[in-house]
XYZ file of C-alpha atoms in Angstrom:
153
model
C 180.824 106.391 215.253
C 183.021 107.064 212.655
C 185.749 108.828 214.357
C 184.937 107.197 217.230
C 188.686 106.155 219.218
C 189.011 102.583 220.040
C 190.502 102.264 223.422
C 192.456 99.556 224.278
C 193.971 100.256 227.418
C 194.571 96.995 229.678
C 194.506 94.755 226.332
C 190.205 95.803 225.981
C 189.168 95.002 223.145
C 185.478 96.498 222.827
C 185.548 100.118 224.277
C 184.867 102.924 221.492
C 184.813 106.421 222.613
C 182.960 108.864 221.164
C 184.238 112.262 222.347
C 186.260 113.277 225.435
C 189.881 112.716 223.599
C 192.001 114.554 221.489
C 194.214 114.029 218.586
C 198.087 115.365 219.687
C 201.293 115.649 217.450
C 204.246 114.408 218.912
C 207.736 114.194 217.466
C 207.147 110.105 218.041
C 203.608 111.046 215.492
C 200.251 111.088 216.499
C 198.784 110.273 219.811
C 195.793 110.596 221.704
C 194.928 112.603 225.253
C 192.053 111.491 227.219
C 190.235 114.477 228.981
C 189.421 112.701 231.870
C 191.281 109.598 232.610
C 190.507 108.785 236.050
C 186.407 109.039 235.458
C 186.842 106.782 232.171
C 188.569 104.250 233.992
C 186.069 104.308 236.830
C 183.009 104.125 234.374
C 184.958 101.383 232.389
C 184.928 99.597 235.371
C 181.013 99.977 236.508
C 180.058 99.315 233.062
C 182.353 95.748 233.242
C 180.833 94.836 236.179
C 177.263 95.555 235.330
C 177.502 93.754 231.778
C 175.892 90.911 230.881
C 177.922 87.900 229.742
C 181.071 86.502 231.462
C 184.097 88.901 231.567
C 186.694 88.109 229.210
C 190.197 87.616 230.372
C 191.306 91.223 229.435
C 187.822 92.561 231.267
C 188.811 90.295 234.302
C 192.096 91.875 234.078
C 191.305 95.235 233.953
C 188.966 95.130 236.913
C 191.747 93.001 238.830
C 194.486 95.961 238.398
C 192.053 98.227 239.060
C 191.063 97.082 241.988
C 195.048 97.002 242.678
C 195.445 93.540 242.991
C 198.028 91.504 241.719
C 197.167 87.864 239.839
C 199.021 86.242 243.201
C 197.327 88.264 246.137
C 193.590 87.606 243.947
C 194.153 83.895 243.668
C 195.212 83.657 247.074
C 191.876 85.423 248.450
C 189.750 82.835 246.169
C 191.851 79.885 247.278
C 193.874 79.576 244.143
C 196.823 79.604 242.292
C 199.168 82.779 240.680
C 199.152 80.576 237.769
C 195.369 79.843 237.462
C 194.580 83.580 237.716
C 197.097 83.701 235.098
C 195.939 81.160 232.652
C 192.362 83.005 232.819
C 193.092 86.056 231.684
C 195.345 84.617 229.047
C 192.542 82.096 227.509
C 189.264 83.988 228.708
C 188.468 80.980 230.301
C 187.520 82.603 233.783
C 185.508 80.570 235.938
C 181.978 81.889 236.317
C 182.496 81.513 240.143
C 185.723 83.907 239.771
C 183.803 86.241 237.348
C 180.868 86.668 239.942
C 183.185 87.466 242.882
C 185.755 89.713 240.943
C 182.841 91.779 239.866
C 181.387 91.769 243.663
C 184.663 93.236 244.622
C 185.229 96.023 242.739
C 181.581 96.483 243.436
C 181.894 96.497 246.974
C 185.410 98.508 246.755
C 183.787 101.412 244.713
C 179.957 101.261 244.971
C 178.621 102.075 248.240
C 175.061 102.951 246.908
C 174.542 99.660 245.183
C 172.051 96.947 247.648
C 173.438 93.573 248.127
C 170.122 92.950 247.054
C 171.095 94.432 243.285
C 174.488 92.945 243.202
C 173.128 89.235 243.770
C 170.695 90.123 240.801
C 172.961 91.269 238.793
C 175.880 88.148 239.395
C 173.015 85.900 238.666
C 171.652 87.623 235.376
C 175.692 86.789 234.071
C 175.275 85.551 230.346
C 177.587 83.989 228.027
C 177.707 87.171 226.278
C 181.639 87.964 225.657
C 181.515 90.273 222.480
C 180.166 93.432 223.777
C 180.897 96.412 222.654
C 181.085 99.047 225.114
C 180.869 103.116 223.817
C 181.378 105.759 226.263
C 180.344 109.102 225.989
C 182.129 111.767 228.123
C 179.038 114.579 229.327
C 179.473 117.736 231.347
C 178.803 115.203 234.430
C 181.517 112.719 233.443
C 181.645 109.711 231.078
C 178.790 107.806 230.207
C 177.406 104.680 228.834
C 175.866 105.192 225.104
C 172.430 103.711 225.371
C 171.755 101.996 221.962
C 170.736 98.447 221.030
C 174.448 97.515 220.719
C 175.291 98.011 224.032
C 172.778 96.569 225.639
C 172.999 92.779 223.879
């Protein structure tokens, strides 16, 4: 993984990618184009919700915007504050409850060929496992996760 590109977008902190950019000169310097931005995002997303461990605040984040929610119209749909929503994805301290139904939404918003049956498996197999590191891959059929040891724990 050596030239691997760490992607940060959305303030992530633990999302490598292996291939599917390239290295640009600008007359600001150097800066990076992603082949297929919409499909990254997207896969970003699935992985996020399928991972095992609470999200962190930035991972909680990044599903929120993506879902096109703002922090006020989310914490009003879970009964909550702007400011709560707020103070989650600042600390990482996101209620497990909030975690659960954030990642049921997206789920439900962009995964019609996931069973209720799956999703209620996978919200109860949530971990304390916040330092994951996430690699992508991007194939001929779109970006992928990189199966290794790593990713899985």
């Amino acid at each position: 993984m050596k030239d691997a590109y760490h992607f940060t977008d959305g303030g992530l902190r633990n999302v490598w990618l292996e291939n599917g950019f390239a290295w640009n000169s600008t007359a600001y310097g150097k800066a990076v184009a992603i082949e297929d931005i919409d499909g990254l995002v997207l896969t970003i997303c699935k992985q996020l919700t399928r991972k095992r461990g609470k999200l962190t605040g930035a991972e909680f984040r990044y599903l929120r915007q993506h879902l096109g929610l703002s922090q006020k119209s989310l914490a009003k749909s879970f009964g909550n504050s702007e400011q709560s929503v707020a103070i989650w994805e600042k600390t990482s301290k996101v209620p497990l409850w909030a975690d659960k139904h954030l990642r049921l939404l997206w789920t439900a918003a962009h995964d019609a060929s996931t069973s209720v049956r799956k999703l209620v498996e996978r919200l109860n197999t949530v971990e304390r496992l916040i330092h994951q590191k996430i690699v992508l891959q991007e194939t001929r059929r779109g970006w992928r996760v990189q199966e290794n040891e790593e990713a899985r724990t």
